[in-house]
Coordinates of C-alpha atoms in Angstrom, one line a residue:
M1030 CA 92.0 61.8 72.4
S1031 CA 92.0 64.2 69.6
I1032 CA 89.4 66.9 69.5
K1033 CA 88.0 68.3 66.6
V1034 CA 85.8 71.0 66.7
P1035 CA 82.2 69.8 64.6
S1036 CA 81.1 74.0 64.1
P1037 CA 82.2 74.5 60.4
I1038 CA 82.1 78.3 61.6
K1039 CA 85.3 80.2 63.0
L1040 CA 85.5 83.3 65.3
K1041 CA 86.3 85.6 63.4
K1042 CA 89.3 87.5 64.1
D1043 CA 88.5 91.4 63.7
M1044 CA 90.6 92.5 67.3
S1045 CA 93.2 94.8 66.5
R1046 CA 96.4 95.3 69.3
L1047 CA 94.1 98.1 70.5
D1048 CA 91.6 96.2 71.3
L1049 CA 92.9 93.6 72.6
T1050 CA 94.7 96.2 75.0
M1051 CA 91.9 97.9 75.5
A1052 CA 90.1 94.7 76.6
G1053 CA 92.6 94.0 78.9
L1054 CA 92.3 98.0 80.3
G1055 CA 88.4 97.9 80.3
A1056 CA 88.3 94.9 82.4
I1057 CA 91.1 97.0 84.7
I1058 CA 89.7 100.1 85.3
G1059 CA 86.2 98.9 86.9
S1060 CA 85.0 99.0 90.4
G1061 CA 88.1 97.9 91.6
W1062 CA 89.5 102.2 92.3
L1063 CA 86.0 103.3 92.8
F1064 CA 85.9 100.1 96.6
G1065 CA 89.3 99.1 96.5
V1066 CA 91.5 102.0 97.9
L1067 CA 88.9 102.6 100.5
Y1068 CA 89.1 98.5 101.8
A1069 CA 92.4 98.7 101.1
A1070 CA 93.1 101.4 103.8
N1071 CA 90.5 99.8 106.2
D1072 CA 92.9 96.7 105.8
A1073 CA 95.6 97.9 105.8
G1074 CA 96.6 102.0 106.2
P1075 CA 98.1 103.9 104.7
A1076 CA 100.4 101.3 103.4
A1077 CA 97.9 100.3 101.1
V1078 CA 100.0 102.1 98.7
I1079 CA 102.3 99.0 99.7
A1080 CA 99.7 96.6 99.0
W1081 CA 99.0 97.5 95.6
L1082 CA 102.7 97.5 94.6
I1083 CA 102.6 94.4 95.5
G1084 CA 99.5 93.2 93.9
G1085 CA 100.7 94.3 90.8
V1086 CA 104.1 92.5 91.0
A1087 CA 102.6 89.2 91.7
V1088 CA 99.5 89.6 88.5
A1089 CA 102.8 90.7 86.5
L1090 CA 104.7 88.0 87.1
I1091 CA 102.2 85.4 86.2
A1092 CA 101.3 88.1 83.3
L1093 CA 104.6 87.6 81.9
V1094 CA 104.0 83.8 81.9
Y1095 CA 100.5 84.2 80.4
A1096 CA 102.6 86.9 77.8
E1097 CA 104.5 83.6 76.2
L1098 CA 102.2 81.0 76.1
S1099 CA 99.3 83.4 74.3
G1100 CA 102.2 84.2 72.1
M1101 CA 102.9 80.5 71.5
L1102 CA 99.7 79.4 71.6
P1103 CA 96.7 81.8 71.0
Q1104 CA 93.9 80.8 71.5
S1105 CA 89.8 81.8 72.7
G1106 CA 89.6 80.7 76.2
G1107 CA 93.1 80.6 76.4
I1108 CA 92.8 80.1 80.7
A1109 CA 90.8 77.0 80.4
R1110 CA 93.2 76.2 77.0
Y1111 CA 96.6 75.7 78.7
P1112 CA 96.1 72.5 81.0
H1113 CA 95.0 70.5 79.2
F1114 CA 97.6 70.3 76.4
T1115 CA 100.0 70.3 79.4
H1116 CA 98.5 67.4 82.1
G1117 CA 95.0 66.4 80.7
S1118 CA 91.3 66.3 80.7
L1119 CA 91.2 66.3 84.3
T1120 CA 93.6 69.2 85.3
G1121 CA 92.0 70.9 82.3
F1122 CA 88.5 70.6 84.0
M1123 CA 89.4 71.7 87.5
M1124 CA 90.9 74.7 86.2
G1125 CA 88.3 75.3 83.7
W1126 CA 86.2 75.4 86.2
A1127 CA 87.2 77.1 88.4
A1128 CA 87.7 79.9 86.0
F1129 CA 84.4 79.3 84.8
I1130 CA 83.7 80.0 89.0
A1131 CA 85.6 83.4 88.7
Y1132 CA 84.5 84.4 86.0
T1133 CA 80.8 84.3 85.8
T1134 CA 80.7 86.4 89.0
V1135 CA 82.5 89.3 87.3
P1136 CA 79.7 90.8 85.4
A1137 CA 77.2 90.5 88.8
I1138 CA 80.2 92.5 91.0
E1139 CA 80.0 94.8 88.7
A1140 CA 76.7 95.5 88.0
E1141 CA 76.7 95.4 92.0
A1142 CA 79.0 98.3 91.9
V1143 CA 76.8 100.8 89.5
I1144 CA 74.2 100.2 91.8
Q1145 CA 75.7 100.3 95.0
Y1146 CA 77.3 104.4 93.4
S1147 CA 73.9 105.0 92.2
Q1148 CA 72.3 104.6 95.7
H1149 CA 73.6 108.9 96.2
Y1150 CA 70.6 110.2 93.9
I1151 CA 68.0 106.9 93.4
S1152 CA 66.9 106.4 96.4
I1153 CA 64.8 103.2 95.3
F1154 CA 67.9 101.2 95.5
A1155 CA 69.6 102.4 99.1
N1156 CA 66.1 101.0 101.5
S1157 CA 65.4 98.1 98.7
K1158 CA 67.3 95.1 97.9
T1159 CA 64.1 94.3 95.1
N1160 CA 64.8 97.1 93.7
S1161 CA 68.6 97.1 93.2
F1162 CA 68.2 92.7 91.7
I1163 CA 66.4 94.1 89.0
A1164 CA 68.4 96.8 87.8
E1165 CA 71.5 94.3 87.8
A1166 CA 69.5 91.7 86.4
I1167 CA 69.0 93.9 83.6
L1168 CA 72.2 95.2 83.3
M1169 CA 73.3 92.5 82.6
V1170 CA 70.9 91.5 79.8
L1171 CA 71.9 94.7 78.7
F1172 CA 76.0 93.4 78.6
Y1173 CA 74.1 90.0 77.3
A1174 CA 72.4 92.5 74.3
I1175 CA 75.7 94.0 73.3
N1176 CA 77.9 90.7 73.2
A1177 CA 75.3 89.1 71.4
F1178 CA 76.3 91.4 68.2
G1179 CA 79.5 89.7 67.8
V1180 CA 83.6 90.3 68.7
K1181 CA 83.5 93.7 66.0
A1182 CA 80.9 95.3 67.6
F1183 CA 82.0 94.3 71.4
A1184 CA 85.5 95.9 70.4
K1185 CA 84.5 98.8 69.2
T1186 CA 82.1 99.4 71.7
N1187 CA 84.8 98.9 74.7
T1188 CA 88.0 100.2 72.9
I1189 CA 86.0 103.4 72.8
V1190 CA 84.5 103.2 76.5
T1191 CA 87.2 102.4 77.9
M1192 CA 89.1 105.3 76.4
I1193 CA 86.6 107.3 78.0
K1194 CA 87.1 105.2 81.5
F1195 CA 90.8 106.5 81.5
I1196 CA 90.0 109.6 81.7
M1197 CA 87.9 110.3 84.8
P1198 CA 90.8 108.1 87.4
S1199 CA 94.0 110.4 85.7
A1200 CA 91.7 113.4 86.0
T1201 CA 91.4 112.2 89.8
I1202 CA 95.2 112.3 90.2
L1203 CA 96.3 115.0 89.0
I1204 CA 93.5 117.3 91.3
F1205 CA 94.0 115.3 94.3
L1206 CA 97.5 115.8 94.2
F1207 CA 96.6 119.7 94.4
A1208 CA 93.2 119.7 95.8
A1209 CA 94.4 117.0 98.7
G1210 CA 96.6 118.5 101.4
H1211 CA 96.2 115.7 104.4
W1212 CA 99.5 114.0 104.0
G1213 CA 100.3 113.6 107.9
N1214 CA 97.8 110.5 108.0
Y1215 CA 100.0 108.8 106.2
T1216 CA 102.1 108.8 109.4
I1217 CA 98.5 110.2 111.7
K1218 CA 98.2 108.6 115.4
M1219 CA 95.5 108.2 116.9
A1220 CA 93.6 109.5 119.8
P1221 CA 94.6 107.3 123.1
A1222 CA 91.2 107.3 123.9
A1223 CA 90.4 105.7 121.0
K1224 CA 92.6 102.6 121.1
V1225 CA 93.4 101.9 117.4
P1226 CA 96.3 101.5 115.4
G1227 CA 97.7 104.1 114.0
G1228 CA 101.2 105.2 112.1
F1229 CA 101.7 104.2 108.5
A1230 CA 101.4 100.4 109.1
P1231 CA 98.6 100.6 111.8
F1232 CA 97.9 96.6 111.3
G1233 CA 101.9 95.5 110.8
V1234 CA 103.3 93.6 107.7
A1235 CA 100.2 91.0 107.7
G1236 CA 97.7 93.6 107.1
I1237 CA 99.2 94.6 103.6
L1238 CA 99.0 91.1 103.1
K1239 CA 95.6 90.5 103.7
A1240 CA 94.4 93.6 101.6
V1241 CA 96.0 91.7 98.9
G1242 CA 93.7 89.1 99.0
L1243 CA 90.8 90.3 100.3
S1244 CA 90.2 94.4 99.6
G1245 CA 90.1 94.1 96.1
I1246 CA 93.9 94.9 94.9
V1247 CA 94.4 91.7 93.5
Y1248 CA 90.5 91.9 91.6
S1249 CA 91.3 95.2 90.4
F1250 CA 94.5 94.1 88.6
L1251 CA 93.3 90.6 86.6
G1252 CA 92.0 92.2 84.3
F1253 CA 94.8 91.8 82.0
R1254 CA 93.3 87.9 80.8
Q1255 CA 91.0 89.7 78.9
A1256 CA 94.1 89.8 75.8
V1257 CA 94.6 85.9 76.8
D1258 CA 91.0 84.4 76.0
L1259 CA 89.9 86.7 73.3
A1260 CA 93.2 86.1 71.5
G1261 CA 91.5 83.5 69.2
E1262 CA 89.5 86.3 67.8
A1263 CA 93.0 88.9 67.4
K1264 CA 94.2 89.3 64.0
N1265 CA 97.8 88.8 64.7
P1266 CA 97.9 87.5 68.0
Q1267 CA 101.3 86.0 68.3
R1268 CA 102.7 89.6 67.9
D1269 CA 99.2 91.4 69.4
V1270 CA 98.5 89.0 72.4
P1271 CA 102.0 89.3 74.9
R1272 CA 101.8 93.3 74.1
A1273 CA 98.5 93.5 75.2
I1274 CA 99.1 91.8 78.4
L1275 CA 102.1 93.9 79.1
M1276 CA 101.1 96.8 78.9
A1277 CA 97.6 97.0 79.8
V1278 CA 99.5 95.4 83.7
G1279 CA 101.9 97.9 83.2
I1280 CA 99.8 101.2 83.0
A1281 CA 97.4 99.1 85.6
I1282 CA 99.8 99.5 88.7
V1283 CA 101.4 102.8 88.4
L1284 CA 97.1 104.2 87.6
Y1285 CA 95.5 102.2 91.3
T1286 CA 98.8 102.6 93.2
L1287 CA 98.9 106.9 92.4
L1288 CA 95.3 106.3 93.0
Q1289 CA 96.0 104.9 96.6
V1290 CA 98.5 107.9 97.4
V1291 CA 96.0 110.6 96.4
F1292 CA 92.9 108.6 97.9
I1293 CA 94.8 108.5 101.7
A1294 CA 95.8 111.6 101.2
G1295 CA 92.3 113.4 100.5
I1296 CA 90.5 112.1 103.8
A1297 CA 90.3 114.5 106.7
P1298 CA 91.6 113.1 110.0
S1299 CA 88.3 113.3 111.5
A1300 CA 87.2 111.0 109.5
L1301 CA 90.0 108.5 111.5
A1302 CA 89.0 109.3 114.5
K1303 CA 87.7 105.9 115.4
G1304 CA 90.7 104.3 113.7
W1305 CA 91.1 103.4 109.5
A1306 CA 89.1 99.8 109.7
A1307 CA 86.2 102.0 110.6
L1308 CA 86.4 104.0 107.8
N1309 CA 83.2 103.9 105.7
F1310 CA 81.9 105.2 102.8
T1311 CA 79.6 104.3 100.1
G1312 CA 81.2 106.0 97.6
P1313 CA 84.6 107.1 99.0
F1314 CA 86.2 109.2 96.2
A1315 CA 82.7 110.5 95.5
Q1316 CA 82.8 111.6 99.1
V1317 CA 86.1 112.6 99.9
A1318 CA 85.8 115.1 96.8
S1319 CA 83.0 116.6 98.2
A1320 CA 84.8 116.7 101.4
L1321 CA 87.6 118.6 100.3
G1322 CA 85.0 121.1 98.3
L1323 CA 85.2 119.5 94.6
G1324 CA 81.6 118.7 94.5
W1325 CA 81.8 119.2 90.5
L1326 CA 84.4 116.4 90.6
A1327 CA 82.4 114.3 93.0
T1328 CA 79.0 114.7 90.1
L1329 CA 82.0 113.9 87.4
L1330 CA 82.6 111.0 89.9
Y1331 CA 79.2 109.3 90.8
A1332 CA 78.8 109.7 87.0
D1333 CA 81.6 107.6 85.9
A1334 CA 80.4 105.6 88.7
V1335 CA 78.0 103.6 86.3
L1336 CA 80.4 103.4 82.7
S1337 CA 83.8 102.4 84.4
P1338 CA 81.9 99.0 86.6
A1339 CA 79.2 98.7 83.5
G1340 CA 82.9 98.4 80.6
T1341 CA 83.8 95.8 82.9
G1342 CA 80.9 93.8 83.2
N1343 CA 80.4 93.9 79.5
V1344 CA 84.6 92.8 78.7
Y1345 CA 83.9 89.6 81.1
L1346 CA 80.5 88.2 79.5
A1347 CA 83.0 88.4 76.5
S1348 CA 85.4 86.4 78.3
T1349 CA 83.6 84.1 80.2
A1350 CA 81.8 82.6 77.1
R1351 CA 85.3 82.6 75.1
V1352 CA 85.9 80.4 78.2
L1353 CA 82.7 78.3 78.4
Y1354 CA 83.7 77.6 74.1
A1355 CA 87.1 76.6 75.8
L1356 CA 86.1 74.1 77.5
G1357 CA 83.5 72.9 74.6
N1358 CA 86.0 72.4 72.5
N1359 CA 87.9 70.5 76.0
K1360 CA 85.3 68.6 75.4
Y1361 CA 84.3 68.8 78.9
L1362 CA 80.4 70.3 77.9
P1363 CA 78.3 68.7 75.8
A1364 CA 78.5 69.8 72.2
P1365 CA 75.8 73.2 72.3
F1366 CA 78.8 74.8 73.7
R1367 CA 81.9 74.7 71.0
K1368 CA 79.1 76.0 68.6
L1369 CA 79.2 78.8 67.4
N1370 CA 76.7 81.6 66.3
E1371 CA 76.1 81.2 62.1
R1372 CA 75.7 85.4 61.8
T1373 CA 77.8 86.9 64.2
A1374 CA 80.3 83.9 64.7
V1375 CA 80.4 84.8 68.8
P1376 CA 79.5 81.5 71.9
A1377 CA 76.1 81.2 71.7
V1378 CA 75.8 79.4 74.8
G1379 CA 78.1 80.3 76.6
L1380 CA 76.8 84.3 76.5
L1381 CA 73.0 82.7 77.6
V1382 CA 74.6 80.7 80.3
T1383 CA 76.6 83.2 81.6
L1384 CA 74.3 85.7 81.4
I1385 CA 72.6 83.2 83.8
F1386 CA 74.6 82.1 86.4
G1387 CA 75.9 85.7 86.1
I1388 CA 71.7 87.1 87.1
A1389 CA 72.2 83.9 89.7
A1390 CA 74.8 85.0 91.8
L1391 CA 73.8 88.7 92.5
A1392 CA 71.7 86.4 95.3
P1393 CA 74.0 85.2 98.1
F1394 CA 76.1 88.3 97.4
P1395 CA 74.3 91.1 97.7
T1396 CA 77.5 93.0 98.1
W1397 CA 80.8 94.3 96.5
S1398 CA 83.1 92.9 99.6
S1399 CA 81.5 90.3 99.6
L1400 CA 81.9 88.9 96.0
V1401 CA 85.4 90.5 95.9
G1402 CA 87.4 88.2 97.7
V1403 CA 85.7 84.3 96.2
I1404 CA 86.8 85.9 92.4
S1405 CA 90.8 87.0 93.5
S1406 CA 91.4 83.7 95.7
A1407 CA 89.3 81.7 92.3
T1408 CA 91.3 83.7 89.9
V1409 CA 94.3 83.5 91.6
L1410 CA 93.7 79.6 91.7
T1411 CA 93.4 79.4 87.6
Y1412 CA 96.4 81.2 87.2
M1413 CA 98.2 78.8 89.3
I1414 CA 98.7 76.3 86.3
G1415 CA 100.1 79.2 83.9
P1416 CA 103.6 79.3 85.8
I1417 CA 103.5 74.7 84.8
S1418 CA 102.0 75.2 81.7
I1419 CA 105.0 77.2 80.3
T1420 CA 107.6 74.9 81.8
V1421 CA 106.1 72.2 80.2
L1422 CA 106.0 73.4 77.0
R1423 CA 109.6 75.0 77.1
K1424 CA 110.4 70.8 77.6
T1425 CA 107.7 69.0 75.5
H1426 CA 107.6 71.4 72.7
P1427 CA 111.5 73.5 72.6
E1428 CA 111.0 73.6 68.8
A1429 CA 107.8 75.7 68.8
N1430 CA 107.8 79.6 67.9
R1431 CA 107.8 81.7 70.8
P1432 CA 106.9 85.5 69.2
F1433 CA 107.3 86.1 73.3
R1434 CA 110.5 84.3 75.2
L1435 CA 110.1 85.2 79.2
G1436 CA 113.6 85.8 80.1
G1437 CA 114.7 83.6 83.9
L1438 CA 111.7 81.5 83.2
N1439 CA 113.0 79.0 85.8
I1440 CA 112.9 81.8 88.7
V1441 CA 110.2 83.2 87.2
A1442 CA 107.8 80.7 87.4
P1443 CA 108.0 79.4 90.4
L1444 CA 108.4 82.5 92.4
A1445 CA 104.7 83.6 90.1
F1446 CA 103.5 80.4 91.6
V1447 CA 104.7 80.5 94.8
I1448 CA 103.0 84.5 95.3
G1449 CA 100.0 83.0 93.5
T1450 CA 99.3 80.6 96.4
M1451 CA 100.7 83.7 98.7
V1452 CA 97.4 85.2 97.4
I1453 CA 94.6 82.7 98.0
Y1454 CA 96.4 82.1 101.8
W1455 CA 95.6 85.4 102.8
T1456 CA 92.2 85.9 101.5
G1457 CA 91.6 82.8 104.4
W1458 CA 89.3 79.8 105.5
A1459 CA 85.7 81.0 104.8
I1460 CA 86.5 82.0 101.6
D1461 CA 88.2 79.0 100.4
W1462 CA 87.2 76.1 102.1
K1463 CA 84.2 77.3 100.0
L1464 CA 86.3 77.4 96.6
I1465 CA 88.6 74.6 96.8
V1466 CA 85.3 72.1 98.3
A1467 CA 83.7 73.7 94.9
V1468 CA 86.3 73.2 92.5
L1469 CA 87.0 69.4 93.8
A1470 CA 83.2 68.3 93.7
G1471 CA 83.0 69.9 90.7
A1472 CA 85.8 67.4 89.2
A1473 CA 84.3 64.1 90.5
V1474 CA 80.8 65.1 88.7
Y1475 CA 82.8 66.3 85.4
A1476 CA 84.6 62.4 85.9
A1477 CA 82.1 60.4 86.9
A1478 CA 79.5 62.1 84.0
A1479 CA 82.5 61.2 81.7
S1480 CA 82.8 57.7 82.2
G1481 CA 79.4 57.1 81.5
K1482 CA 79.0 55.0 78.0
N1483 CA 76.8 57.4 76.2
S1484 CA 79.0 60.6 77.3
T1485 CA 80.3 62.3 75.0
L1486 CA 82.4 64.4 76.9
N1487 CA 86.3 63.9 76.8
K1488 CA 86.9 60.6 79.8
V1489 CA 89.4 60.6 82.5
D1490 CA 92.0 58.1 81.2
S1491 CA 95.0 56.5 83.7
A1492 CA 97.5 59.1 82.5
S1493 CA 95.3 62.3 82.4
F1494 CA 94.6 61.0 86.3
K1495 CA 98.4 60.4 86.9
S1496 CA 99.1 64.1 85.7
A1497 CA 95.8 65.7 88.4
I1498 CA 97.1 63.9 91.6
W1499 CA 99.4 66.6 92.5
L1500 CA 96.7 69.7 91.8
I1501 CA 94.0 67.2 94.3
V1502 CA 96.6 66.7 96.7
Y1503 CA 98.1 70.6 96.4
L1504 CA 94.3 72.1 96.7
L1505 CA 93.8 69.2 100.6
A1506 CA 97.3 71.2 101.5
I1507 CA 96.0 74.6 100.9
L1508 CA 92.4 73.7 102.3
A1509 CA 94.5 72.2 105.7
M1510 CA 97.1 75.6 105.7
T1511 CA 93.7 77.8 106.0
Y1512 CA 92.7 75.3 108.5
F1513 CA 95.8 75.6 110.5
G1514 CA 97.6 78.2 109.8
S1515 CA 97.4 81.8 111.3
A1516 CA 95.0 83.7 113.4
T1517 CA 96.1 86.3 111.7
F1518 CA 94.4 84.8 108.0
G1519 CA 91.3 83.5 109.2
A1520 CA 92.4 80.0 110.2
Q1521 CA 89.3 78.4 112.2
Y1522 CA 91.6 76.3 114.1
N1523 CA 91.5 76.0 118.2
H1524 CA 88.7 79.4 117.5
G1525 CA 90.0 80.8 115.3
K1526 CA 93.1 80.9 117.6
G1527 CA 94.7 78.8 114.3
L1528 CA 97.4 76.4 115.2
I1529 CA 101.2 77.6 112.6
H1530 CA 101.8 81.1 114.0
Y1531 CA 102.4 84.0 112.1
P1532 CA 104.9 84.7 110.2
L1533 CA 105.7 80.8 110.2
D1534 CA 103.1 80.0 108.2
L1535 CA 104.5 82.1 105.2
V1536 CA 107.2 80.4 105.0
I1537 CA 105.8 76.3 105.0
V1538 CA 103.1 77.9 102.8
A1539 CA 105.8 79.2 100.7
A1540 CA 108.0 75.8 100.8
L1541 CA 104.7 74.1 100.3
A1542 CA 103.8 75.3 96.8
L1543 CA 107.8 75.2 95.7
A1544 CA 107.4 71.5 95.7
F1545 CA 103.6 71.1 94.2
Y1546 CA 105.2 73.5 91.3
Y1547 CA 108.4 71.2 90.6
W1548 CA 105.7 67.8 90.7
G1549 CA 103.1 69.8 88.8
V1550 CA 105.8 70.3 86.1
A1551 CA 107.3 66.2 86.8
S1552 CA 103.8 66.0 85.9
G1553 CA 103.2 67.5 82.8
R1554 CA 103.6 65.5 79.0
K1555 CA 102.8 66.0 75.9
T1556 CA 99.5 65.7 74.9
E1557 CA 97.9 65.2 71.2
D1558 CA 95.9 68.1 71.2
G1559 CA 99.1 70.3 72.2
I1560 CA 100.4 68.4 69.1
A1561 CA 97.4 69.5 67.7
A1562 CA 96.5 72.9 67.9
L1563 CA 101.3 73.7 67.6
K1564 CA 100.1 72.3 64.4
Q1565 CA 97.2 74.0 63.8
I1566 CA 98.7 77.6 64.0
T1567 CA 101.3 76.6 62.2
D1568 CA 98.6 75.7 60.0
D1569 CA 97.3 79.2 60.3
Q1570 CA 100.4 81.0 59.7
L1571 CA 101.0 79.8 56.4
A1572 CA 97.4 79.6 55.3
S1573 CA 98.1 83.6 56.2
G1574 CA 101.6 84.1 54.8
V1575 CA 102.8 85.0 58.2

């Protein structure tokens, strides 16, 4: 059935290309650069540099897909809208629900990062979980307040904050290049008594791949999607959104890779006496700067550790509310979610729900590292539909205007799907089973609620169910692989020994991913809502004279 948004209030198109780019960079330059370099070094040693490049390329491939999708169909909360347009209600809900799980916890993790770094100069946070929780909750309320003033206030605030945020990591790279003299760390051999591996890749290729999924690498890059979710509020979305996406990802790959390069060289060899896995800092860059005699830089880093994550948390609160708005427009959620505030034209209910769920997420995940794997896997899962949706839309709507047209789609799309599936697998059973069960359980609850006699939700008809079978089986297949796969990536079978050993497990995962990619494409179809959305884009262009 065709969906019509009942509210006469429209989103305000106040965001420029600079605002969109800064929304992406503002989300990318957050806690990832403050903590990710340490956890990547724990998992991969000096080869963490390679892990950042792999993660960057993986996300870049997905970003290219969304550059075309967002130019063709700029939608507020686009991550949740595209699967609805190509596969119907059940697939759309599952991806939207996974997006909500991923998005709503990010403001919480950024608030945690602020407080974790603040322990250096505010001791009450180091000694009391209650004090930390209260401070983190207050930060969340501050994010909410900024967003409640409207997208223009949000955009201008974020653009200024992001410009300031960009200075600190850039300056850190330049200063460390000259001050960090421990370049021998890249090939350091550990003392035999330590009984720990050394060299450039102490934990082998498996350690590098594990770092991509678990250490915060993928998490750090995923901020590019902000331009996608805010496309409905862009002044010229078809021109500016694709450019903003590609610019944000390109800058991020260079920035994060160089940060890892200089961090490795800045660590005193004595700190590596027990190996890379035992390396531990509460404020990685700041503590390494102090050890190098750069106390003034450490002071600035501790100050920036408040600004960077706080800015990112603010961005994600905005995008999460847009995802809920999109789910409301899809009629997966009740009518209040698709209403906009009369004065500010922001999805007020979505903002409030995001705040409540974000504060709730602080309780079960008390540290940055305990939450980052969940977010990475959940977010990549939501991106998996992108390569499939773009291919379906090329077949069902070949005539649609595409300001950015991705070349080599037949190669890039399946490759992006395969690499994304790998990232989910590398994250491991301990995280993936919770995520997949949550997505499938949510889908069951939604289908049951929508089937009610008086329900106003978008029902799961036979066509939508048929188009979603591939996704349900895909999730179950990934769940099985994480359980029976390799012990290297946390398989639980046979008391943690696994059944399909590394690297054969990677071959099987890649083959499965390719099979499901083509099954997912074959399951796509032309939907009434997809047709209506494209028509609306055309009508808007004619009305504005574009």
